[in-house]
Amino acid sequence: VKFFYFGTTLSAHQYLFWTQQPTTGIKYTQNSPWMEYSSAWPLIATSIPALLIFDLGVPAAFIFACIKFRTRFSDPSIQMYFGSLFENFDPRCYWWEIVVIFKKISISLALKAIPSANAFQLSVVITILAGAQIVQVALSPWRRRTENISDSLASLILIAALIATRSGHFLYSSQVLWYIFGLATAYVLASLGLL
């Protein structure tokens, strides 16, 4: 479910976002560049039930399942069906998977909804990452200490990469990009070494 949910939720939002042709000013849907956005309203109306199911129904069902089964995570039948949703997290943060999914979906939707030339896009994505990171540092939700540290480092590298690649006005910006690339490479190698 956790792998199916992310892609399907993004697909349910596909007709909500538009892009504007610079020369004519005509708005087109992002997923079908030949379709004018004004013609997409029937498709948007059709996707509303899917939006309700994936944006409200599935998270509510997950939270309900977390609350209902929180005392029985060691039960073999619960482990067989729901184990991958809970096994990586500390028992007191059994619900953290929903935070991870919401973080990914929020970032993806911000990247689609706000044009990349708009500085607000960078601000929104950094706010999402930093907010989730603050909560994560406070709770340490991962079962293993190395996962808490590596997730924090991954967020910091992503924030640094976003800032470095979105600002062409930095002095020595190409060196900054190589520096971020080096950090990301070191992170991947360290992660592989910890496995």
Coordinates of N, CA and C in Angstrom, one line a residue:
V1 N 0.8 -1.2 0.0 CA 0.0 0.0 0.0 C 0.9 1.2 0.0
K2 N 2.0 1.2 0.8 CA 2.7 2.5 0.8 C 3.4 2.8 -0.5
F3 N 3.7 1.8 -1.3 CA 4.3 2.1 -2.6 C 3.2 2.5 -3.6
F4 N 2.1 1.9 -3.5 CA 1.0 2.2 -4.4 C 0.4 3.6 -4.2
Y5 N 0.3 4.0 -2.9 CA -0.4 5.2 -2.5 C 0.3 6.4 -3.1
F6 N 1.6 6.5 -3.0 CA 2.2 7.8 -3.5 C 2.0 8.1 -4.9
G7 N 2.2 7.1 -5.8 CA 2.0 7.4 -7.3 C 0.6 7.6 -7.6
T8 N -0.3 6.9 -7.0 CA -1.7 7.0 -7.3 C -2.3 8.4 -6.8
T9 N -1.8 8.8 -5.7 CA -2.2 10.1 -5.1 C -1.8 11.2 -6.1
L10 N -0.5 11.1 -6.5 CA 0.0 12.2 -7.5 C -0.8 12.1 -8.8
S11 N -1.2 11.0 -9.2 CA -2.0 10.8 -10.5 C -3.4 11.5 -10.3
A12 N -4.0 11.4 -9.1 CA -5.3 12.0 -8.8 C -5.2 13.5 -8.9
H13 N -4.1 14.1 -8.7 CA -3.9 15.5 -8.7 C -3.5 16.1 -10.1
Q14 N -3.3 15.2 -11.1 CA -2.7 15.6 -12.3 C -3.4 16.7 -13.1
Y15 N -4.7 16.8 -13.1 CA -5.4 17.8 -13.9 C -5.6 19.1 -13.1
L16 N -5.1 19.2 -11.9 CA -5.3 20.4 -11.1 C -4.3 21.5 -11.5
F17 N -3.1 21.1 -12.1 CA -2.1 22.0 -12.3 C -1.9 22.4 -13.7
W18 N -1.6 23.7 -14.0 CA -1.5 24.2 -15.3 C -0.2 24.9 -15.5
T19 N 0.2 25.1 -16.8 CA 1.3 25.8 -17.2 C 0.9 26.8 -18.2
Q20 N 1.5 28.0 -18.3 CA 1.1 29.0 -19.2 C 2.2 29.2 -20.3
Q21 N 1.7 29.2 -21.5 CA 2.6 29.4 -22.6 C 3.0 30.9 -22.7
P22 N 4.3 31.1 -22.7 CA 4.8 32.5 -22.5 C 4.4 33.4 -23.7
T23 N 4.4 32.9 -24.9 CA 4.1 33.8 -26.0 C 2.6 34.2 -26.1
T24 N 1.7 33.2 -25.9 CA 0.3 33.5 -26.1 C -0.5 33.7 -24.8
G25 N 0.1 33.3 -23.6 CA -0.6 33.4 -22.4 C -1.7 32.4 -22.1
I26 N -1.8 31.4 -23.0 CA -2.8 30.3 -22.9 C -2.3 29.3 -21.9
K27 N -3.3 28.9 -21.0 CA -3.0 27.9 -19.9 C -3.3 26.5 -20.4
Y28 N -2.4 25.6 -20.2 CA -2.5 24.2 -20.6 C -2.3 23.3 -19.4
T29 N -2.9 22.2 -19.4 CA -2.7 21.2 -18.3 C -1.3 20.7 -18.4
Q30 N -0.7 20.4 -17.2 CA 0.7 20.0 -17.2 C 0.9 18.6 -17.8
N31 N 0.0 17.7 -17.5 CA 0.2 16.4 -17.9 C -0.2 16.1 -19.4
S32 N -1.0 17.0 -20.0 CA -1.4 16.9 -21.4 C -1.2 18.3 -22.0
P33 N 0.0 18.6 -22.5 CA 0.3 19.9 -23.0 C -0.6 20.4 -24.1
W34 N -1.3 19.5 -24.8 CA -2.2 19.9 -25.9 C -3.6 20.3 -25.4
M35 N -3.9 20.1 -24.1 CA -5.2 20.4 -23.6 C -5.2 21.7 -22.9
E36 N -6.1 22.6 -23.3 CA -6.2 23.9 -22.6 C -6.8 23.6 -21.2
Y37 N -6.4 24.4 -20.3 CA -6.8 24.2 -18.9 C -8.3 24.4 -18.7
S38 N -8.8 25.3 -19.5 CA -10.3 25.6 -19.4 C -11.1 24.4 -19.9
S39 N -10.5 23.6 -20.7 CA -11.2 22.4 -21.2 C -11.1 21.2 -20.2
A40 N -10.2 21.3 -19.2 CA -10.0 20.2 -18.3 C -10.9 20.2 -17.1
W41 N -11.9 21.1 -17.0 CA -12.8 21.1 -15.9 C -13.6 19.8 -15.7
P42 N -14.1 19.2 -16.8 CA -14.8 17.9 -16.6 C -13.8 16.8 -16.0
L43 N -12.6 16.8 -16.4 CA -11.6 15.9 -15.8 C -11.3 16.2 -14.4
I44 N -11.2 17.5 -14.0 CA -11.0 17.9 -12.6 C -12.2 17.4 -11.8
A45 N -13.4 17.6 -12.3 CA -14.6 17.2 -11.5 C -14.6 15.7 -11.4
T46 N -14.2 15.0 -12.4 CA -14.2 13.5 -12.3 C -13.1 13.0 -11.3
S47 N -12.0 13.8 -11.1 CA -11.0 13.4 -10.2 C -11.3 13.7 -8.7
I48 N -12.3 14.5 -8.5 CA -12.6 14.9 -7.1 C -12.9 13.7 -6.2
P49 N -13.6 12.6 -6.6 CA -13.8 11.5 -5.7 C -12.4 10.8 -5.4
A50 N -11.5 10.7 -6.4 CA -10.2 10.1 -6.1 C -9.4 11.0 -5.1
L51 N -9.5 12.3 -5.3 CA -8.9 13.2 -4.4 C -9.4 13.0 -2.9
L52 N -10.7 12.9 -2.8 CA -11.2 12.7 -1.4 C -10.8 11.3 -0.9
I53 N -10.7 10.3 -1.7 CA -10.3 9.0 -1.2 C -8.8 9.0 -0.8
F54 N -8.0 9.5 -1.7 CA -6.5 9.5 -1.5 C -6.0 10.5 -0.5
D55 N -6.7 11.7 -0.5 CA -6.2 12.8 0.4 C -6.8 12.7 1.8
L56 N -8.0 12.1 1.9 CA -8.6 12.0 3.2 C -8.9 10.6 3.7
G57 N -9.5 9.8 2.8 CA -9.9 8.4 3.2 C -8.7 7.5 3.5
V58 N -7.7 7.4 2.7 CA -6.6 6.4 3.0 C -5.8 6.9 4.2
P59 N -5.5 8.2 4.3 CA -4.8 8.6 5.6 C -5.6 8.3 6.8
A60 N -6.9 8.6 6.8 CA -7.8 8.3 7.9 C -7.8 6.8 8.2
A61 N -7.9 6.0 7.2 CA -7.9 4.5 7.4 C -6.6 4.1 8.0
F62 N -5.5 4.7 7.6 CA -4.1 4.3 8.1 C -4.0 4.7 9.6
I63 N -4.5 5.9 9.9 CA -4.4 6.3 11.3 C -5.3 5.5 12.2
F64 N -6.5 5.1 11.6 CA -7.4 4.2 12.4 C -6.7 2.8 12.6
A65 N -6.1 2.3 11.6 CA -5.4 1.0 11.7 C -4.2 1.1 12.7
C66 N -3.5 2.2 12.7 CA -2.4 2.4 13.7 C -3.0 2.4 15.1
I67 N -4.0 3.1 15.3 CA -4.6 3.2 16.7 C -5.2 1.9 17.1
K68 N -5.8 1.2 16.2 CA -6.5 -0.1 16.5 C -5.5 -1.2 16.8
F69 N -4.4 -1.2 16.0 CA -3.4 -2.3 16.2 C -2.2 -2.0 17.0
R70 N -2.1 -0.8 17.6 CA -0.9 -0.3 18.2 C -0.4 -1.2 19.4
T71 N -1.3 -1.9 20.0 CA -0.9 -2.8 21.1 C -0.6 -4.2 20.6
R72 N -0.8 -4.5 19.3 CA -0.7 -5.9 18.8 C 0.4 -6.0 17.7
F73 N 1.3 -5.1 17.7 CA 2.3 -5.1 16.6 C 3.2 -6.4 16.6
S74 N 3.3 -7.0 17.7 CA 4.1 -8.2 17.8 C 3.4 -9.5 17.4
D75 N 2.1 -9.3 17.2 CA 1.2 -10.5 16.8 C 1.6 -10.9 15.4
P76 N 1.9 -12.2 15.1 CA 2.3 -12.6 13.8 C 1.4 -12.2 12.6
S77 N 0.1 -12.3 12.9 CA -0.8 -11.9 11.8 C -0.8 -10.4 11.4
I78 N -0.6 -9.6 12.5 CA -0.4 -8.2 12.2 C 0.9 -7.9 11.5
Q79 N 2.0 -8.6 11.9 CA 3.3 -8.4 11.3 C 3.2 -8.8 9.8
M80 N 2.5 -9.9 9.5 CA 2.4 -10.4 8.2 C 1.7 -9.3 7.2
Y81 N 0.7 -8.7 7.7 CA -0.1 -7.8 6.9 C 0.4 -6.3 7.0
F82 N 0.8 -5.9 8.1 CA 1.1 -4.5 8.4 C 2.6 -4.2 8.8
G83 N 3.4 -5.3 9.0 CA 4.7 -5.2 9.5 C 5.6 -4.2 8.9
S84 N 5.6 -4.1 7.5 CA 6.5 -3.2 6.9 C 6.1 -1.7 7.1
L85 N 4.9 -1.4 7.6 CA 4.5 -0.1 7.9 C 5.0 0.4 9.3
F86 N 5.3 -0.6 10.2 CA 5.7 -0.2 11.5 C 7.1 -0.7 12.0
E87 N 7.6 -1.7 11.3 CA 8.8 -2.3 11.8 C 10.1 -1.4 11.9
N88 N 10.1 -0.4 11.0 CA 11.3 0.5 11.0 C 11.3 1.6 12.1
F89 N 10.1 1.7 12.8 CA 10.0 2.8 13.7 C 9.9 2.4 15.2
D90 N 10.3 3.3 16.0 CA 10.2 3.1 17.5 C 8.7 2.8 17.8
P91 N 8.5 1.9 18.7 CA 7.0 1.6 19.1 C 6.2 2.8 19.5
R92 N 6.8 3.8 20.1 CA 6.0 5.0 20.4 C 5.7 5.9 19.2
C93 N 6.4 5.7 18.1 CA 6.2 6.5 16.9 C 5.7 5.6 15.8
Y94 N 4.9 4.6 16.1 CA 4.3 3.7 15.1 C 3.7 4.3 13.9
W95 N 3.2 5.5 14.1 CA 2.5 6.3 13.0 C 3.4 7.1 12.1
W96 N 4.7 7.0 12.2 CA 5.6 7.9 11.5 C 5.5 7.7 10.0
E97 N 5.1 6.5 9.5 CA 5.1 6.3 8.1 C 4.1 7.3 7.4
I98 N 3.1 7.7 8.0 CA 2.1 8.6 7.4 C 2.8 10.0 7.3
V99 N 3.7 10.4 8.2 CA 4.4 11.6 8.1 C 5.4 11.6 7.0
V100 N 6.1 10.5 6.8 CA 7.0 10.3 5.7 C 6.2 10.4 4.3
I101 N 5.1 9.8 4.2 CA 4.3 9.9 3.0 C 3.8 11.3 2.7
F102 N 3.3 11.9 3.8 CA 2.8 13.3 3.6 C 3.9 14.3 3.2
K103 N 5.1 14.0 3.7 CA 6.2 14.9 3.4 C 6.5 14.7 1.9
K104 N 6.6 13.5 1.4 CA 6.8 13.3 0.0 C 5.8 13.9 -0.9
I105 N 4.5 13.6 -0.5 CA 3.4 14.1 -1.4 C 3.4 15.7 -1.4
S106 N 3.6 16.3 -0.2 CA 3.6 17.7 -0.1 C 4.7 18.3 -1.0
I107 N 5.9 17.8 -0.9 CA 7.0 18.3 -1.8 C 6.6 18.1 -3.2
S108 N 6.1 16.9 -3.6 CA 5.8 16.7 -5.0 C 4.7 17.6 -5.5
L109 N 3.7 17.9 -4.7 CA 2.6 18.8 -5.1 C 3.1 20.2 -5.2
A110 N 4.0 20.6 -4.3 CA 4.6 22.0 -4.3 C 5.4 22.2 -5.6
L111 N 6.2 21.1 -6.0 CA 7.0 21.2 -7.2 C 6.1 21.3 -8.4
K112 N 5.0 20.6 -8.4 CA 4.1 20.7 -9.6 C 3.2 22.0 -9.6
A113 N 2.8 22.4 -8.5 CA 1.8 23.5 -8.4 C 2.5 24.9 -8.6
I114 N 3.7 25.0 -8.1 CA 4.3 26.4 -8.1 C 5.4 26.3 -9.1
P115 N 5.4 27.3 -10.1 CA 6.5 27.3 -11.1 C 7.9 27.3 -10.5
S116 N 8.8 26.7 -11.1 CA 10.2 26.6 -10.6 C 10.9 28.0 -10.6
A117 N 10.4 28.9 -11.5 CA 11.0 30.2 -11.5 C 10.6 31.1 -10.3
N118 N 9.5 30.6 -9.6 CA 9.0 31.4 -8.5 C 9.7 31.0 -7.2
A119 N 10.3 32.0 -6.5 CA 11.0 31.7 -5.3 C 10.2 31.1 -4.2
F120 N 8.8 31.3 -4.3 CA 7.9 30.7 -3.3 C 8.0 29.2 -3.3
Q121 N 8.3 28.6 -4.4 CA 8.4 27.1 -4.5 C 9.5 26.6 -3.6
L122 N 10.7 27.3 -3.7 CA 11.8 26.9 -2.9 C 11.5 27.1 -1.4
S123 N 10.8 28.2 -1.1 CA 10.5 28.4 0.3 C 9.6 27.4 0.9
V124 N 8.6 27.0 0.1 CA 7.6 26.0 0.5 C 8.3 24.6 0.8
V125 N 9.1 24.2 -0.2 CA 9.8 22.9 -0.1 C 10.7 22.9 1.1
I126 N 11.5 24.0 1.3 CA 12.4 24.0 2.5 C 11.6 24.1 3.8
T127 N 10.5 24.7 3.8 CA 9.7 24.8 5.0 C 9.1 23.4 5.3
I128 N 8.7 22.6 4.3 CA 8.2 21.3 4.6 C 9.4 20.4 5.1
L129 N 10.5 20.5 4.5 CA 11.7 19.6 4.9 C 12.1 20.0 6.3
A130 N 12.2 21.3 6.6 CA 12.7 21.8 7.9 C 11.7 21.5 9.0
G131 N 10.4 21.7 8.7 CA 9.4 21.4 9.7 C 9.4 19.9 10.1
A132 N 9.4 19.0 9.0 CA 9.5 17.6 9.3 C 10.8 17.2 10.1
Q133 N 11.8 17.9 9.7 CA 13.1 17.6 10.4 C 13.1 18.0 11.8
I134 N 12.5 19.1 12.2 CA 12.4 19.6 13.6 C 11.7 18.6 14.4
V135 N 10.5 18.1 13.8 CA 9.7 17.1 14.6 C 10.5 15.8 14.7
Q136 N 11.2 15.4 13.6 CA 12.0 14.2 13.7 C 13.1 14.2 14.7
V137 N 13.8 15.3 14.8 CA 14.9 15.5 15.7 C 14.3 15.4 17.2
A138 N 13.1 16.0 17.4 CA 12.5 16.0 18.7 C 12.1 14.6 19.1
L139 N 11.6 13.8 18.1 CA 11.0 12.5 18.5 C 11.9 11.3 18.2
S140 N 12.9 11.4 17.3 CA 13.7 10.3 16.9 C 12.9 9.0 16.6
P141 N 12.1 9.1 15.6 CA 11.1 8.1 15.3 C 11.6 6.7 14.8
W142 N 12.8 6.8 14.2 CA 13.3 5.5 13.6 C 13.8 4.6 14.7
R143 N 13.7 3.3 14.5 CA 14.1 2.4 15.5 C 15.6 2.4 15.8
R144 N 16.4 2.5 14.7 CA 17.9 2.6 14.8 C 18.4 4.0 14.8
R145 N 19.4 4.2 15.6 CA 19.9 5.6 15.8 C 20.5 6.0 14.4
T146 N 21.2 5.1 13.7 CA 21.8 5.5 12.4 C 20.8 6.0 11.4
E147 N 19.6 5.4 11.5 CA 18.5 5.9 10.5 C 18.1 7.3 10.9
N148 N 18.0 7.6 12.2 CA 17.6 9.0 12.6 C 18.7 9.9 12.1
I149 N 19.9 9.6 12.2 CA 21.0 10.5 11.8 C 21.1 10.6 10.3
S150 N 21.0 9.5 9.6 CA 21.0 9.5 8.1 C 19.8 10.2 7.5
D151 N 18.7 10.1 8.1 CA 17.5 10.8 7.6 C 17.7 12.3 7.8
S152 N 18.3 12.7 8.9 CA 18.5 14.1 9.1 C 19.6 14.7 8.1
L153 N 20.6 13.9 7.9 CA 21.6 14.3 6.9 C 21.1 14.4 5.5
A154 N 20.2 13.5 5.2 CA 19.6 13.5 3.8 C 18.8 14.8 3.6
S155 N 18.0 15.2 4.6 CA 17.2 16.4 4.6 C 18.1 17.6 4.4
L156 N 19.2 17.7 5.2 CA 20.1 18.8 5.2 C 20.8 18.9 3.8
I157 N 21.2 17.8 3.2 CA 21.8 17.8 1.9 C 20.8 18.2 0.9
L158 N 19.5 17.8 1.0 CA 18.5 18.2 0.0 C 18.2 19.7 0.1
I159 N 18.2 20.2 1.3 CA 17.9 21.6 1.5 C 19.1 22.4 0.9
A160 N 20.3 22.0 1.1 CA 21.5 22.6 0.6 C 21.5 22.6 -1.0
A161 N 21.2 21.4 -1.5 CA 21.1 21.2 -3.0 C 20.1 22.1 -3.6
L162 N 18.9 22.2 -2.9 CA 17.9 23.1 -3.5 C 18.3 24.6 -3.5
I163 N 18.9 25.0 -2.4 CA 19.4 26.4 -2.3 C 20.5 26.6 -3.4
A164 N 21.4 25.7 -3.5 CA 22.5 25.9 -4.4 C 22.1 25.9 -5.9
T165 N 21.1 25.0 -6.2 CA 20.8 24.9 -7.6 C 19.7 25.9 -8.0
R166 N 19.0 26.5 -7.1 CA 18.0 27.5 -7.4 C 18.4 28.9 -7.4
S167 N 19.6 29.1 -7.0 CA 20.1 30.5 -6.9 C 21.3 30.7 -7.8
G168 N 21.1 31.3 -8.9 CA 22.2 31.5 -9.9 C 23.1 32.7 -9.5
H169 N 22.7 33.4 -8.4 CA 23.4 34.6 -8.0 C 24.5 34.4 -7.0
F170 N 24.7 33.1 -6.6 CA 25.7 32.8 -5.6 C 27.1 33.0 -6.3
L171 N 28.0 33.6 -5.5 CA 29.4 33.7 -6.0 C 30.0 32.2 -5.9
Y172 N 30.7 31.9 -6.9 CA 31.3 30.5 -7.1 C 30.2 29.4 -7.0
S173 N 29.1 29.6 -7.7 CA 28.0 28.7 -7.7 C 28.4 27.3 -8.2
S174 N 29.3 27.2 -9.2 CA 29.7 25.9 -9.7 C 30.5 25.1 -8.6
Q175 N 31.3 25.8 -7.8 CA 32.0 25.1 -6.7 C 31.0 24.7 -5.7
V176 N 30.0 25.4 -5.4 CA 29.0 25.0 -4.4 C 28.3 23.8 -4.9
L177 N 28.0 23.7 -6.2 CA 27.3 22.5 -6.8 C 28.2 21.3 -6.6
W178 N 29.5 21.4 -6.9 CA 30.4 20.3 -6.7 C 30.6 19.9 -5.2
Y179 N 30.5 20.9 -4.4 CA 30.5 20.6 -2.9 C 29.3 19.8 -2.5
I180 N 28.1 20.2 -3.0 CA 26.9 19.5 -2.6 C 27.0 18.1 -3.2
F181 N 27.5 18.0 -4.5 CA 27.6 16.7 -5.1 C 28.5 15.8 -4.2
G182 N 29.6 16.3 -3.7 CA 30.5 15.6 -2.9 C 29.9 15.1 -1.6
L183 N 29.1 16.1 -1.0 CA 28.3 15.7 0.2 C 27.4 14.6 0.0
A184 N 26.6 14.7 -1.1 CA 25.6 13.6 -1.5 C 26.3 12.3 -1.7
T185 N 27.5 12.3 -2.4 CA 28.2 11.1 -2.7 C 28.7 10.5 -1.4
A186 N 29.3 11.3 -0.5 CA 29.7 10.8 0.8 C 28.6 10.2 1.6
Y187 N 27.4 10.8 1.5 CA 26.2 10.3 2.2 C 25.8 9.0 1.7
V188 N 25.8 8.8 0.4 CA 25.4 7.5 -0.2 C 26.4 6.4 0.2
L189 N 27.7 6.8 0.1 CA 28.7 5.8 0.4 C 28.7 5.4 1.9
A190 N 28.4 6.4 2.8 CA 28.3 6.1 4.2 C 27.1 5.2 4.5
S191 N 26.0 5.5 3.8 CA 24.8 4.7 3.9 C 25.0 3.3 3.5
L192 N 25.7 3.1 2.4 CA 26.0 1.8 1.9 C 26.9 1.0 2.9
G193 N 27.8 1.8 3.5 CA 28.7 1.2 4.5 C 28.0 0.8 5.8
L194 N 26.9 1.5 6.1 CA 26.2 1.1 7.3 C 25.2 -0.1 7.1
L195 N 24.9 -0.4 5.9 CA 24.1 -1.5 5.6 C 24.8 -2.8 5.9

